[in-house]
PDB file of C-alpha atoms in Angstrom:
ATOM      1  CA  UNK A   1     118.172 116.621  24.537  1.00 64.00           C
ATOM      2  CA  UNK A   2     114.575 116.699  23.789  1.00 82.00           C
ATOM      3  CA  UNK A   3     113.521 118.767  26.767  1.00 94.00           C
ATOM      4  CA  UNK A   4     110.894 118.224  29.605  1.00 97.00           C
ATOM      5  CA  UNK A   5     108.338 115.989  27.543  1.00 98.00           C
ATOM      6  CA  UNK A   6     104.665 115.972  29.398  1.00 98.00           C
ATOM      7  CA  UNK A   7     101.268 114.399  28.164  1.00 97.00           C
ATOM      8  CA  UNK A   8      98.936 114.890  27.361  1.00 98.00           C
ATOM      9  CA  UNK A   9      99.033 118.197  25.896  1.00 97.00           C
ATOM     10  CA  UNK A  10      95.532 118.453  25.924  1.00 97.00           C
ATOM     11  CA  UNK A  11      92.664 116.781  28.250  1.00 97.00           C
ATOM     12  CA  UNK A  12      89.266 117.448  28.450  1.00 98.00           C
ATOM     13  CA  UNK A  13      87.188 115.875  31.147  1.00 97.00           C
ATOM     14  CA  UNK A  14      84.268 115.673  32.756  1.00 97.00           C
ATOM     15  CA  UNK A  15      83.504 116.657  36.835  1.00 97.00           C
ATOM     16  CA  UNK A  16      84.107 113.563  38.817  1.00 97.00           C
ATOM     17  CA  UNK A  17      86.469 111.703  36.788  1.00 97.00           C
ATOM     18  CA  UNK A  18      90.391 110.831  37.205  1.00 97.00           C
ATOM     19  CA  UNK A  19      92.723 112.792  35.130  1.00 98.00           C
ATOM     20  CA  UNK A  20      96.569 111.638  35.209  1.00 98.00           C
ATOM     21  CA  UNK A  21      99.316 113.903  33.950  1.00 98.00           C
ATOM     22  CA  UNK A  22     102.655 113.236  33.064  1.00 98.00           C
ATOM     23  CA  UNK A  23     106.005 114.103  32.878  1.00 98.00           C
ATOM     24  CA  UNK A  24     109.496 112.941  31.992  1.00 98.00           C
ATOM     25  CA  UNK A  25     112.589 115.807  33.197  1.00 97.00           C
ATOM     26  CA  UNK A  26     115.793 116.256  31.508  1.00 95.00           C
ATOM     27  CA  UNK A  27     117.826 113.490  31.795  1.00 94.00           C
ATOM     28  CA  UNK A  28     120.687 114.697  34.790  1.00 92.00           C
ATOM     29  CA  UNK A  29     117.919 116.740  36.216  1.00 92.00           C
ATOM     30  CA  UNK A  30     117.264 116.173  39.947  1.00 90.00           C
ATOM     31  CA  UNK A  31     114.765 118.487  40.737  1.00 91.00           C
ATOM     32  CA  UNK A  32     111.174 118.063  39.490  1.00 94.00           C
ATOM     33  CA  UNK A  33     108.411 120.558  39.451  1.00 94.00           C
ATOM     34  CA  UNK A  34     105.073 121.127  39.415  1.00 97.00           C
ATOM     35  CA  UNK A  35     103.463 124.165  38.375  1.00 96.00           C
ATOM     36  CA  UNK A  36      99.542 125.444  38.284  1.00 97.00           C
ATOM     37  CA  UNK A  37      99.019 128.296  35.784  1.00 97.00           C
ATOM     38  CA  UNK A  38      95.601 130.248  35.696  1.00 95.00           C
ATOM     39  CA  UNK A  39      94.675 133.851  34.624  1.00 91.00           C
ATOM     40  CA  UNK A  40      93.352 134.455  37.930  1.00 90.00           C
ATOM     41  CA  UNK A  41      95.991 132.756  39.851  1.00 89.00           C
ATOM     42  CA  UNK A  42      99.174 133.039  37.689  1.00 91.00           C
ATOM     43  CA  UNK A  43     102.006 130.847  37.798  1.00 93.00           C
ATOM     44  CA  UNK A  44     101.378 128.283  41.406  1.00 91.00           C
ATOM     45  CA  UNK A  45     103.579 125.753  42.618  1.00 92.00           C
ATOM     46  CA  UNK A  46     102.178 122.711  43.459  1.00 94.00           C
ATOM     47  CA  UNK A  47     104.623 120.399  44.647  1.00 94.00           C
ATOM     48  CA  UNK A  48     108.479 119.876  44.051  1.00 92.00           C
ATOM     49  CA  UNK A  49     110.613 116.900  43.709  1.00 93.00           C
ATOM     50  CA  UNK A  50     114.376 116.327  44.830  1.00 90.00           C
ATOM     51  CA  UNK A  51     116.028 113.372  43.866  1.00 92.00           C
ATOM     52  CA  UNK A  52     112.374 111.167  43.524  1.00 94.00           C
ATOM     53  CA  UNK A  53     111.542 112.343  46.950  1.00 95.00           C
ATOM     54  CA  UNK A  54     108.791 115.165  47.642  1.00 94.00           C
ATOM     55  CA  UNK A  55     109.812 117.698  49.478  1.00 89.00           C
ATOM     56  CA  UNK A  56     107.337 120.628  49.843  1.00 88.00           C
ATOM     57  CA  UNK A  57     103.839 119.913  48.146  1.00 91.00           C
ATOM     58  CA  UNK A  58     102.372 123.194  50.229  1.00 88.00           C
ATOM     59  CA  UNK A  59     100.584 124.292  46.790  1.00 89.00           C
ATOM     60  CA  UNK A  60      99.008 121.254  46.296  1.00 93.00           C
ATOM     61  CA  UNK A  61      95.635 122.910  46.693  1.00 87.00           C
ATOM     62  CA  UNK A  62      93.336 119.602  48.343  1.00 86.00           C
ATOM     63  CA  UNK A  63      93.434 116.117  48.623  1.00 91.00           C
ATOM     64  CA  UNK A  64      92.360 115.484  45.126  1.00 96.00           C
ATOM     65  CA  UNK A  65      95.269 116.222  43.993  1.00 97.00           C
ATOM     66  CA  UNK A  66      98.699 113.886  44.612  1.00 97.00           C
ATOM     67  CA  UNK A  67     101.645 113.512  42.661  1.00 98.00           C
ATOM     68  CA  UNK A  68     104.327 110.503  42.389  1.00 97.00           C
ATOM     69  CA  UNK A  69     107.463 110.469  40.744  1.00 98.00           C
ATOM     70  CA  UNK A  70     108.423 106.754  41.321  1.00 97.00           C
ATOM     71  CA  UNK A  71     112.022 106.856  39.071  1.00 95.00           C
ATOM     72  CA  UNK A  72     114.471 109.736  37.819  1.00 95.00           C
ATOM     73  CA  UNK A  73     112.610 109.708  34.166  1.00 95.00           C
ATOM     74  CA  UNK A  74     108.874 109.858  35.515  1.00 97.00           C
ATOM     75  CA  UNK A  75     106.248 111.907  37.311  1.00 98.00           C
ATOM     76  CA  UNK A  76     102.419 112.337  37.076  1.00 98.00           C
ATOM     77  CA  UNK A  77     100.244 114.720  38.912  1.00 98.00           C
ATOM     78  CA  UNK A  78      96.537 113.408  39.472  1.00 98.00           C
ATOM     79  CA  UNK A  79      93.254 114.839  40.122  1.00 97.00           C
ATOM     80  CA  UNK A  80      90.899 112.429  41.569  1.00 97.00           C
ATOM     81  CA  UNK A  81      87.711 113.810  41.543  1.00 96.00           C
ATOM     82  CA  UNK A  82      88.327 116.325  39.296  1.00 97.00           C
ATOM     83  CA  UNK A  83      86.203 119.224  39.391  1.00 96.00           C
ATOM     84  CA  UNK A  84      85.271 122.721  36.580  1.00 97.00           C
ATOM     85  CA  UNK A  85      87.943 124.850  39.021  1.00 96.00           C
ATOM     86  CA  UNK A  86      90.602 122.581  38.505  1.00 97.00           C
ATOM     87  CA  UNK A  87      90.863 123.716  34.901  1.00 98.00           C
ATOM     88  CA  UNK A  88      94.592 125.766  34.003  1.00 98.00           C
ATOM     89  CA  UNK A  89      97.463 124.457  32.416  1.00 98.00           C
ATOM     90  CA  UNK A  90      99.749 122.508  34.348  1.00 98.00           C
ATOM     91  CA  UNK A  91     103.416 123.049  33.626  1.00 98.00           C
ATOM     92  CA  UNK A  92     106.206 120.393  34.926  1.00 97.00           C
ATOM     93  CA  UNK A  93     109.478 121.781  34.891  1.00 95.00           C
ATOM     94  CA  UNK A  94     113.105 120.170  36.035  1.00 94.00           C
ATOM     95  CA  UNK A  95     116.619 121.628  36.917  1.00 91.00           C
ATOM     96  CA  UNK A  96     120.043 120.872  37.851  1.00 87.00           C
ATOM     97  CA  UNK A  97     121.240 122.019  41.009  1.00 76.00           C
ATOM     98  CA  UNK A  98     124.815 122.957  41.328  1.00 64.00           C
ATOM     99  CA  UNK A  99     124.668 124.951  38.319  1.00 59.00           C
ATOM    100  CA  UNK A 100     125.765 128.623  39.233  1.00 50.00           C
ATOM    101  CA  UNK A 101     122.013 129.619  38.812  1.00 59.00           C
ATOM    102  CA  UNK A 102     118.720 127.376  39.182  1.00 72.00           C
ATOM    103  CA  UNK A 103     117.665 128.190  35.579  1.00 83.00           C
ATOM    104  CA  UNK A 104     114.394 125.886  35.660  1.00 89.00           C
ATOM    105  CA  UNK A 105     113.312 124.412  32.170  1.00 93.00           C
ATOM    106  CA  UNK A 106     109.514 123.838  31.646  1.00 96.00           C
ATOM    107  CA  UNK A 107     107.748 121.231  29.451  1.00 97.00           C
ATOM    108  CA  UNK A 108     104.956 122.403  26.964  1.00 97.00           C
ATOM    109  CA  UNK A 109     102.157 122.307  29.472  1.00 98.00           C
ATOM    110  CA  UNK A 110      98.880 120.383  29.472  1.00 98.00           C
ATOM    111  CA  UNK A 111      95.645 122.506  29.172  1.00 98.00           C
ATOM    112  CA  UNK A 112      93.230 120.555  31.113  1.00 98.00           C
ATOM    113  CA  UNK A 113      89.628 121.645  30.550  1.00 98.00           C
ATOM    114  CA  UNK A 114      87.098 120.100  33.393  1.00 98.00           C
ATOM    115  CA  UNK A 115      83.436 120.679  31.929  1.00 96.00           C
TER     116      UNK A 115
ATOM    117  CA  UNK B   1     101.970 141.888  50.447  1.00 64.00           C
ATOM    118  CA  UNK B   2     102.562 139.640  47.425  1.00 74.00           C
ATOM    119  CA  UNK B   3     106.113 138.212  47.819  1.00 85.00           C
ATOM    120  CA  UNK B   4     106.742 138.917  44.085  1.00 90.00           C
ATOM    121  CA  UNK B   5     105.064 141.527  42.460  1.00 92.00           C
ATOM    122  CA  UNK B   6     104.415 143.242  38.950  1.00 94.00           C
ATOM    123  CA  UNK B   7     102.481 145.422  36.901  1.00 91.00           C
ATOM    124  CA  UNK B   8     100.567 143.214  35.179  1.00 88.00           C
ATOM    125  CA  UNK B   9     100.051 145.742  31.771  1.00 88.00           C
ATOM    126  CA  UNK B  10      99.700 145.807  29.159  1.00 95.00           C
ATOM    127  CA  UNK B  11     103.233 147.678  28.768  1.00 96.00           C
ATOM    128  CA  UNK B  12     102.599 149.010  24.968  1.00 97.00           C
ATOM    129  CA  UNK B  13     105.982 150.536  23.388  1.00 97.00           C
ATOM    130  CA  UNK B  14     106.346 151.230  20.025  1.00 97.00           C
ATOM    131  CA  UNK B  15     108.397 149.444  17.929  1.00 97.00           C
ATOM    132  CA  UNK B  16     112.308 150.527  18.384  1.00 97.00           C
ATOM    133  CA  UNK B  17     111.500 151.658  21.892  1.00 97.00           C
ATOM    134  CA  UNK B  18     112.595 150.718  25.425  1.00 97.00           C
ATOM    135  CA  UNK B  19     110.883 148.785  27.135  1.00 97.00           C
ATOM    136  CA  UNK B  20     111.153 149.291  31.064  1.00 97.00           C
ATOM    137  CA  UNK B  21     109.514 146.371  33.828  1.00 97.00           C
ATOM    138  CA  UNK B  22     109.756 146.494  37.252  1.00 96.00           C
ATOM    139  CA  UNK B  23     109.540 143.999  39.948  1.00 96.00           C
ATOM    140  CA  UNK B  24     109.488 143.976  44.078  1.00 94.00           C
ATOM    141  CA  UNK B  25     109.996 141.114  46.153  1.00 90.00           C
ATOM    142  CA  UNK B  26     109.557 140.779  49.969  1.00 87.00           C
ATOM    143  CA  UNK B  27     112.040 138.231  51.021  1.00 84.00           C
ATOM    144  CA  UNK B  28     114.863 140.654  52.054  1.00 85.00           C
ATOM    145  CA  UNK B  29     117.124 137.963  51.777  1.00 83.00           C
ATOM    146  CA  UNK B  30     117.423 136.858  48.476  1.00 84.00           C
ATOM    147  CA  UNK B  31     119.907 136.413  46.711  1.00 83.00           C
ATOM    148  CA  UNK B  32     118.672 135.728  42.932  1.00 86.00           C
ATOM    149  CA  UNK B  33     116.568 136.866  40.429  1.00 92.00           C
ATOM    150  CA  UNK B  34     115.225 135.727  37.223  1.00 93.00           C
ATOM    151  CA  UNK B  35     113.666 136.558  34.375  1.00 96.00           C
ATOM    152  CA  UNK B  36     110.956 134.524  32.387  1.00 96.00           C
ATOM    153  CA  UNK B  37     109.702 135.327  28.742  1.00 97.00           C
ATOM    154  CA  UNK B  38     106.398 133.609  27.701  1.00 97.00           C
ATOM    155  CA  UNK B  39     104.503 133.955  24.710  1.00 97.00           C
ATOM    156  CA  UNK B  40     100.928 133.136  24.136  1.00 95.00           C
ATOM    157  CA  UNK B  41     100.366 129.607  24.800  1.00 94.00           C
ATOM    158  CA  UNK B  42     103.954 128.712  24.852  1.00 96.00           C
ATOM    159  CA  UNK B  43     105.941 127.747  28.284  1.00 97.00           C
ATOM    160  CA  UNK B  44     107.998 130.268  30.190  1.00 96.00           C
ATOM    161  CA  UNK B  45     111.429 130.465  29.026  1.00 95.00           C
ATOM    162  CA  UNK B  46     114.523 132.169  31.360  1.00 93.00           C
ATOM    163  CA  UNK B  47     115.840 134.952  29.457  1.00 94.00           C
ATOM    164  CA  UNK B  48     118.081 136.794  32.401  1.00 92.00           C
ATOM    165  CA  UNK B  49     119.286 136.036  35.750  1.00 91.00           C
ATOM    166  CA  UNK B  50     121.089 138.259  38.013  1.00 92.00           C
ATOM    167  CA  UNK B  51     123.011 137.764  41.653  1.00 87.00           C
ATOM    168  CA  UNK B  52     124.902 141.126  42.157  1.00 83.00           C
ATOM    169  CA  UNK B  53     123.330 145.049  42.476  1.00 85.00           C
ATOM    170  CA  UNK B  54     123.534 146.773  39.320  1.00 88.00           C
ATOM    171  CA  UNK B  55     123.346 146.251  35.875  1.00 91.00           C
ATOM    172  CA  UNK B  56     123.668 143.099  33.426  1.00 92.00           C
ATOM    173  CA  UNK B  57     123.329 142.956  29.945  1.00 94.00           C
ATOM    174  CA  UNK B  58     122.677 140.419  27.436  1.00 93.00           C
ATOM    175  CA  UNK B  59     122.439 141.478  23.820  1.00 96.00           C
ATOM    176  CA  UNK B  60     119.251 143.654  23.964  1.00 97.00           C
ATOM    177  CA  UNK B  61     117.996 142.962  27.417  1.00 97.00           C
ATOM    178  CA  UNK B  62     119.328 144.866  31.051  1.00 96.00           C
ATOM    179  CA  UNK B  63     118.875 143.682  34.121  1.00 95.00           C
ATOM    180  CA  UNK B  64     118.835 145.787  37.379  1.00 95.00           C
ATOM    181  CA  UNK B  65     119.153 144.654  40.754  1.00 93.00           C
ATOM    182  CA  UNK B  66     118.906 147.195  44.072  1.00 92.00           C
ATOM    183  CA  UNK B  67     118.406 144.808  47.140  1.00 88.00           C
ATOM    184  CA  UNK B  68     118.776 147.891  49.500  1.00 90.00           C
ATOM    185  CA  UNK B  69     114.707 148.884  47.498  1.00 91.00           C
ATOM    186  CA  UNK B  70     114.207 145.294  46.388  1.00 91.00           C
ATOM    187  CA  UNK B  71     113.533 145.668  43.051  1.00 92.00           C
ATOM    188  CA  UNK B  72     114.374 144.098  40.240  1.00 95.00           C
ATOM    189  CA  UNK B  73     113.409 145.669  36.524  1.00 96.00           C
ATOM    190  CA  UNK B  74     114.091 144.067  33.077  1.00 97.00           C
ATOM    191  CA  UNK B  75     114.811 146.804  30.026  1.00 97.00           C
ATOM    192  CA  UNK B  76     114.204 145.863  26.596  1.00 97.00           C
ATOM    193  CA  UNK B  77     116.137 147.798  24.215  1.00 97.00           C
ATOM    194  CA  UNK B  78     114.839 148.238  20.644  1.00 97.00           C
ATOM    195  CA  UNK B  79     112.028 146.694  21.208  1.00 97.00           C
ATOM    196  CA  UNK B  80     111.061 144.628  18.429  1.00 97.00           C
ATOM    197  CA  UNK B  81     107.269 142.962  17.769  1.00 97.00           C
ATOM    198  CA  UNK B  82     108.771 139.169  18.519  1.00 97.00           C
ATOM    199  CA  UNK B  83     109.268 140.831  22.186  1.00 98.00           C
ATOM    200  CA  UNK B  84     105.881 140.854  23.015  1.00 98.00           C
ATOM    201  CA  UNK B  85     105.015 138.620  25.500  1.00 98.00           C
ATOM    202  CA  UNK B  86     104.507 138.285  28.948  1.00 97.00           C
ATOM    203  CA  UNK B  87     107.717 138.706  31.300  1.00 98.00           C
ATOM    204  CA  UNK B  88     107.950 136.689  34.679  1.00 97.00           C
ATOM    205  CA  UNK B  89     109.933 137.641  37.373  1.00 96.00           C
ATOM    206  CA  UNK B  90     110.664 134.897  39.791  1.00 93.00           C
ATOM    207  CA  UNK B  91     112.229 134.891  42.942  1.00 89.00           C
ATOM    208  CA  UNK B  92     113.427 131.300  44.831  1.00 82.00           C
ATOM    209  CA  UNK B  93     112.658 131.733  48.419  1.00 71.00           C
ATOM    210  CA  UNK B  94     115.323 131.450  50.851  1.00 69.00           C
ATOM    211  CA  UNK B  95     114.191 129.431  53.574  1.00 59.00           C
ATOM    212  CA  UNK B  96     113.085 126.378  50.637  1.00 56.00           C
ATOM    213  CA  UNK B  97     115.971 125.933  48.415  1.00 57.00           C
ATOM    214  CA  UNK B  98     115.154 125.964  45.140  1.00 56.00           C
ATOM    215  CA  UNK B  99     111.560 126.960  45.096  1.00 74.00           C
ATOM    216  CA  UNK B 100     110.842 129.788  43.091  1.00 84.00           C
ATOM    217  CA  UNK B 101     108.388 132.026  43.498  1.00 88.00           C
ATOM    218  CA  UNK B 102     106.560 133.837  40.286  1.00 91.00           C
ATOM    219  CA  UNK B 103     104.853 137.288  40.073  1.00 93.00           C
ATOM    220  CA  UNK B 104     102.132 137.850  38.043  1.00 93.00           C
ATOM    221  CA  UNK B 105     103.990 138.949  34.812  1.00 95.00           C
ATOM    222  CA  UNK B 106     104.088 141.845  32.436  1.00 97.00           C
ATOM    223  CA  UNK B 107     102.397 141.247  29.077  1.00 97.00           C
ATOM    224  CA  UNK B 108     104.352 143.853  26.642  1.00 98.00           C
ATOM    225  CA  UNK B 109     102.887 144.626  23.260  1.00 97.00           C
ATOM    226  CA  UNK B 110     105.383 145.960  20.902  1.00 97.00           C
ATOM    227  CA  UNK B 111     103.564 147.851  18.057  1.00 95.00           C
ATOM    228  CA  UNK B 112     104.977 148.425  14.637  1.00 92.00           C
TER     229      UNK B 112
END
């Protein structure tokens, strides 16, 4: 299996515009997260998936940010306006429930830079 | 209170050494406990995971677990340079499934 795959691994930006992440889980997976990581913050959850379906997105920090997963394969976390204190690197991560622990498996991470 | 918390370091051991990390979590009622490893730039990897009180190993590494103090501590026997890196603890809290929650980490520096 190739792993969580996410894109791009690298996006720089400028204040005001739309940046779209994305990720594709491990295939079996039915859990889908979202995570924020910052020197200052550490490691945040934004918002987890079960099934497709959202089901808390209490870390999603404001209304700029939203996040879809419309099929099994597919998510992407957006910033729209994006702004300098959104920059961090945004890990997605899936798992398997049912296992006999919730190991969590994380994609490379994209290190978004805001300017 | 943080729910998860850690010294966030730098632990420096020298090479061969043990290294010892502790973590404390609030929620009185969990029931798992994990351990993360990430390096520099990389994405966090699980490395341990322990249920019961007490001790588990796995090759070099030792978990503990007291929920009576709730803490959780990680020891890294012969601690070689690869080791260093920073060491998560996560904890999933109870009331959300399988929503983990991550302390601040550990960065160990293991010094030839």
């Amino acid at each position: 299996d190739a792993g969580v795959i996410q894109s791009p691994r690298h996006e720089v930006t400028e204040m005001g515009q739309e940046v779209t992440l994305r990720c594709k889980p491990i295939s079996g997976h039915d859990y889908l997260f979202w995570y924020r990581q910052t020197m200052m913050r550490g490691l945040e959850l934004l918002i987890y998936f079960n099934n497709n379906v959202p089901i808390d997105d209490s870390g999603m920090p404001e209304d700029r940010f939203s996040a879809k997963m419309p099929n099994a394969s597919f998510s992407t976390l957006k910033i729209q306006p994006s702004e300098p204190r959104d920059s961090a690197v945004y890990f997605c991560a899936s798992s398997q429930l049912g296992k006999a622990y919730n190991e969590q498996f994380f994609g490379p991470g994209t290190r978004l830079t805001v300017l | 209170q943080k729910e998860v918390e850690q010294n966030s370091g730098p632990l420096s051991v020298p090479e061969g050494a043990i290294a010892s990390l502790n973590c404390t979590y609030s929620d009185r009622g969990s029931q798992s406990f994990f351990w993360y490893r990430q390096y520099s730039g990389k994405s966090p990897e699980l490395i341990m995971f322990i249920y019961s009180n007490g001790d588990k190993e796995d090759g070099r590494f030792t978990a503990q677990l007291n929920k009576a103090s709730q803490y959780v501590s990680l020891l890294i026997r012969d601690s070689q340079p690869s080791d260093s890196a920073t060491y998560l603890c996560a904890v999933p809290i109870k009331a959300a499934g399988n929503k983990l929650t991550f302390g601040g980490g550990t960065r160990v520096l293991v010094k030839p």
